[in-house]
PDB file of N, CA and C in Angstrom:
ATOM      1  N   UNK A 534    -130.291-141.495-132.844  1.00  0.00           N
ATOM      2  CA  UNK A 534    -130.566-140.115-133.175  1.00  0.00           C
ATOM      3  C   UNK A 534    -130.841-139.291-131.922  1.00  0.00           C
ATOM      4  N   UNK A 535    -131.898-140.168-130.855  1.00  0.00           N
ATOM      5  CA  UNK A 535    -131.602-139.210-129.590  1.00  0.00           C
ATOM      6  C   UNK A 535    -130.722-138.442-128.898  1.00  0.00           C
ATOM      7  N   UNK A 536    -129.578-139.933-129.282  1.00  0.00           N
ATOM      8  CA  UNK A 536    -128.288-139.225-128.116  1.00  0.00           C
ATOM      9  C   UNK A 536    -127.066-138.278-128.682  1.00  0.00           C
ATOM     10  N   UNK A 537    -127.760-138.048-130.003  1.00  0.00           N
ATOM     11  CA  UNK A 537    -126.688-137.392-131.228  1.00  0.00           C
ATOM     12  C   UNK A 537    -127.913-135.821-130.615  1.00  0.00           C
ATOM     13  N   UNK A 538    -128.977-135.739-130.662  1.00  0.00           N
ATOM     14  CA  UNK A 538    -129.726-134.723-130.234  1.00  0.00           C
ATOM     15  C   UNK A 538    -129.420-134.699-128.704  1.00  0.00           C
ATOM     16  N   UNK A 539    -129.138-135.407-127.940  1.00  0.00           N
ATOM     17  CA  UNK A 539    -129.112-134.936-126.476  1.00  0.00           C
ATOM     18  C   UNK A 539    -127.671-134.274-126.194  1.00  0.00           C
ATOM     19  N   UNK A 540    -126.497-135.213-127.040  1.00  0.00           N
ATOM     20  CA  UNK A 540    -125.614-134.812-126.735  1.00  0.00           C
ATOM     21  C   UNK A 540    -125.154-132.770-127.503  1.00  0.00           C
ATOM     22  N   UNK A 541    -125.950-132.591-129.020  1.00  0.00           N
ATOM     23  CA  UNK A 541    -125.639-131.522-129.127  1.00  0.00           C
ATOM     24  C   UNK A 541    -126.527-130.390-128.168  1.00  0.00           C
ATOM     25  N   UNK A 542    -127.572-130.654-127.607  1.00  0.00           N
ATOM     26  CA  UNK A 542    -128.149-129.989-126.656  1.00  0.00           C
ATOM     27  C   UNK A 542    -127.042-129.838-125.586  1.00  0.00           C
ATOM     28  N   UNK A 543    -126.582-130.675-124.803  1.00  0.00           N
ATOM     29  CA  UNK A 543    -126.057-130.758-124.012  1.00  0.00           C
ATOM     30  C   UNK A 543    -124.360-129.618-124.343  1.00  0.00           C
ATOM     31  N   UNK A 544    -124.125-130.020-125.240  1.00  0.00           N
ATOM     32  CA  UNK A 544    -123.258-128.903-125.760  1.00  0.00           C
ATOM     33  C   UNK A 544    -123.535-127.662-126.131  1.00  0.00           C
ATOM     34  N   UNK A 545    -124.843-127.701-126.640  1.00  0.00           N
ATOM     35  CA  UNK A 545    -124.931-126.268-126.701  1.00  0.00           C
ATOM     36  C   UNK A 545    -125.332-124.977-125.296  1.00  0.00           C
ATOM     37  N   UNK A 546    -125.839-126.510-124.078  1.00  0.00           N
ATOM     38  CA  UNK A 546    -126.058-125.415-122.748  1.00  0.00           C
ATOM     39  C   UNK A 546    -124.804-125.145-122.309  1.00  0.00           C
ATOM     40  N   UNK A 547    -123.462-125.720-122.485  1.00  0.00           N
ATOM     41  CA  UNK A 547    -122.376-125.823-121.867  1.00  0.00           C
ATOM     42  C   UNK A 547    -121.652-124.695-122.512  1.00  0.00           C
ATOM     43  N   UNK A 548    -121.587-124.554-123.294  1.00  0.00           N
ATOM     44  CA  UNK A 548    -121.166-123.149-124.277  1.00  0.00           C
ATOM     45  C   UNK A 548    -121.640-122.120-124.158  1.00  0.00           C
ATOM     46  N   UNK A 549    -123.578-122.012-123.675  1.00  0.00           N
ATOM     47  CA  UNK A 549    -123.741-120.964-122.825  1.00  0.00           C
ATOM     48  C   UNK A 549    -123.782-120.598-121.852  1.00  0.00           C
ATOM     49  N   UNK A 550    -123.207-121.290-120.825  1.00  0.00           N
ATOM     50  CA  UNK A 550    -122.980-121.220-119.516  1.00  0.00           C
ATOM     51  C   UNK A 550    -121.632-120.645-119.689  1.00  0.00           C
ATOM     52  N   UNK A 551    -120.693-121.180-120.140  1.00  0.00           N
ATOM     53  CA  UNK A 551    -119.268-120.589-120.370  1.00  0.00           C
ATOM     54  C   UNK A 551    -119.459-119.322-120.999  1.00  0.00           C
ATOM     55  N   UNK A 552    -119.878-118.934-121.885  1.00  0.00           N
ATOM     56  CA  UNK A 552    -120.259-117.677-122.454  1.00  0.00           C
ATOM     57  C   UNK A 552    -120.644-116.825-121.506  1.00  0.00           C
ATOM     58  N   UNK A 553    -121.732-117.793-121.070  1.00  0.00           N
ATOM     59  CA  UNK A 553    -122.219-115.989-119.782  1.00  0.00           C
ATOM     60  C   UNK A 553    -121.285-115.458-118.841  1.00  0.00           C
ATOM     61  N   UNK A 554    -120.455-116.826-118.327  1.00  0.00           N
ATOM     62  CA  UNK A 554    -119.655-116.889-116.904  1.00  0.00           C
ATOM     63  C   UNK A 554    -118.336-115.562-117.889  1.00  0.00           C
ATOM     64  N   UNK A 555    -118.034-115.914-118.855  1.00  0.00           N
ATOM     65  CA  UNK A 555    -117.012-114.667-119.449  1.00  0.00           C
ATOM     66  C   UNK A 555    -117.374-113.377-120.023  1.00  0.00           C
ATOM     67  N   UNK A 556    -118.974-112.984-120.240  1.00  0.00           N
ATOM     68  CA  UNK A 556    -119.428-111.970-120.295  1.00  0.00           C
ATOM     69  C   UNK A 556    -119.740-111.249-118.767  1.00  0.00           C
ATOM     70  N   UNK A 557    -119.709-111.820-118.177  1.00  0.00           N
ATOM     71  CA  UNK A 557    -119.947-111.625-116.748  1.00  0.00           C
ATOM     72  C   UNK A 557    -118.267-110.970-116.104  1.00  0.00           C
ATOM     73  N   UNK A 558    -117.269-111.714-116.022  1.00  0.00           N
ATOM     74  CA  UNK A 558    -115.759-111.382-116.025  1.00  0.00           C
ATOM     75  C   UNK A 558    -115.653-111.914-114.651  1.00  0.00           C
ATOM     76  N   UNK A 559    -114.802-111.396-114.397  1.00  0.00           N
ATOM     77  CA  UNK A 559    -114.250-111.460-112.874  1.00  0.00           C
ATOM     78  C   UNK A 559    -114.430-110.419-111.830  1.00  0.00           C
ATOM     79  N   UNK A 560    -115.197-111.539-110.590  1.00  0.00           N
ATOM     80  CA  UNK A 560    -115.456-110.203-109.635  1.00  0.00           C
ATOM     81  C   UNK A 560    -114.395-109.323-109.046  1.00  0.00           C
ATOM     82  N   UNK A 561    -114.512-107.737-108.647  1.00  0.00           N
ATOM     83  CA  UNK A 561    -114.028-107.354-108.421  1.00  0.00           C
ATOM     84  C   UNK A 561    -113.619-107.279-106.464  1.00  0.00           C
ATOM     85  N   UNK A 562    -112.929-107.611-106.334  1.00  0.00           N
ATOM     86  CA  UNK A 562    -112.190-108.189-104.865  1.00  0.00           C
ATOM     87  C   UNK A 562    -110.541-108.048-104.430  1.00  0.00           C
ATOM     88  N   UNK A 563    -110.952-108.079-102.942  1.00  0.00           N
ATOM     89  CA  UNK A 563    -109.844-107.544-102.470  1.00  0.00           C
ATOM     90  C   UNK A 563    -109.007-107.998-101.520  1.00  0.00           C
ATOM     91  N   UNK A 564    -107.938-107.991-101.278  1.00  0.00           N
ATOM     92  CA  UNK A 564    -107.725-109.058 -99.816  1.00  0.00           C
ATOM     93  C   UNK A 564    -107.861-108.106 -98.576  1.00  0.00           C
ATOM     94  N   UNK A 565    -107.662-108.864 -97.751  1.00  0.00           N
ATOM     95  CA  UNK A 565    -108.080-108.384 -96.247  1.00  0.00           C
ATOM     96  C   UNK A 565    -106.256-108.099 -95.727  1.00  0.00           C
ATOM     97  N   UNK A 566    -106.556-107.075 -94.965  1.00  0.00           N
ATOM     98  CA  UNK A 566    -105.544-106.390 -94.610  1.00  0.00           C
ATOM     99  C   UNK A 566    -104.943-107.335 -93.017  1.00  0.00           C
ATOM    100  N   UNK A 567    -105.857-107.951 -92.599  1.00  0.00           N
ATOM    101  CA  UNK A 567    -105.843-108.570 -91.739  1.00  0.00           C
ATOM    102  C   UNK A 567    -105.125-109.817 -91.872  1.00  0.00           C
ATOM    103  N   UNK A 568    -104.692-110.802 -90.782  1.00  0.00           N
ATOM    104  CA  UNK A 568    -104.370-111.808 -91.411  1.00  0.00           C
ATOM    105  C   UNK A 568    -105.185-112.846 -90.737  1.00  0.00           C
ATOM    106  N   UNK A 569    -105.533-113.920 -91.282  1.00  0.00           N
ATOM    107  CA  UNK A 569    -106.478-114.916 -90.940  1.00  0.00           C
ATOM    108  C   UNK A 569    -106.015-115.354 -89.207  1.00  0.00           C
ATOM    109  N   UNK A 570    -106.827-115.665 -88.552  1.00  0.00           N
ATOM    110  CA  UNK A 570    -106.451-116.163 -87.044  1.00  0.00           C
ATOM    111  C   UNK A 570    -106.544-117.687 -87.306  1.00  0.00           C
ATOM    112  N   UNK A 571    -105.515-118.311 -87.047  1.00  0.00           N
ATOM    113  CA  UNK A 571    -105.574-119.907 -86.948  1.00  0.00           C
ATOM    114  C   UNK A 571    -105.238-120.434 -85.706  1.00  0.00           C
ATOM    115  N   UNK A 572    -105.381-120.154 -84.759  1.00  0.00           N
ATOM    116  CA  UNK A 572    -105.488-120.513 -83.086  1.00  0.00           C
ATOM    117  C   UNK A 572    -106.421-119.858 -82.962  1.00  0.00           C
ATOM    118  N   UNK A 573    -107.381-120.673 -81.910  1.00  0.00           N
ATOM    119  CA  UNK A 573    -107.749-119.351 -80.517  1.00  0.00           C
ATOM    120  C   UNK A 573    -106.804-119.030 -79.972  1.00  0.00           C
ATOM    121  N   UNK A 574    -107.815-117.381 -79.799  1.00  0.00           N
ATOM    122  CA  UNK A 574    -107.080-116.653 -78.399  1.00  0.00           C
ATOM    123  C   UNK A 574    -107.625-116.902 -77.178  1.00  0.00           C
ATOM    124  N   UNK A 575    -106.164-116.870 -76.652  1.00  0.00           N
ATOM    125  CA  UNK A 575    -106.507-117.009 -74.753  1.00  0.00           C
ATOM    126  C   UNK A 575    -107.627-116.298 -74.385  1.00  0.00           C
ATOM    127  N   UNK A 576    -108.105-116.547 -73.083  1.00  0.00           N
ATOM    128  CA  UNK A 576    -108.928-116.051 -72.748  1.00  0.00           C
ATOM    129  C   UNK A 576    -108.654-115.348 -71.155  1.00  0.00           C
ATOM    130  N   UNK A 577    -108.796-114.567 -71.174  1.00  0.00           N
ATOM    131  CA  UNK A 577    -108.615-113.268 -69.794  1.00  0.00           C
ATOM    132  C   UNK A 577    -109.143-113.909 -68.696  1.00  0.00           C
TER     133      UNK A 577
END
């Protein structure tokens, strides 16, 4: 009976974690105009 109670606990935090994370949505973001540097640059 515990693990029939742990496991619907356990389901029921997981459903509100997913719930919040989609009431929440997607952040709003942007890319960089720049482009990433993957070498160093020389040095003077």
């Amino acid at each position: 009976m515990r693990a029939l109670i742990a496991a619907a606990t356990g389901l029921a935090v997981a459903f509100a974690v997913v719930l919040a994370l989609t009431a929440l949505g997607t952040p709003s973001g942007g890319t960089s105009p720049k482009p990433l540097l993957t070498t160093v640059p020389a040095h003077p």
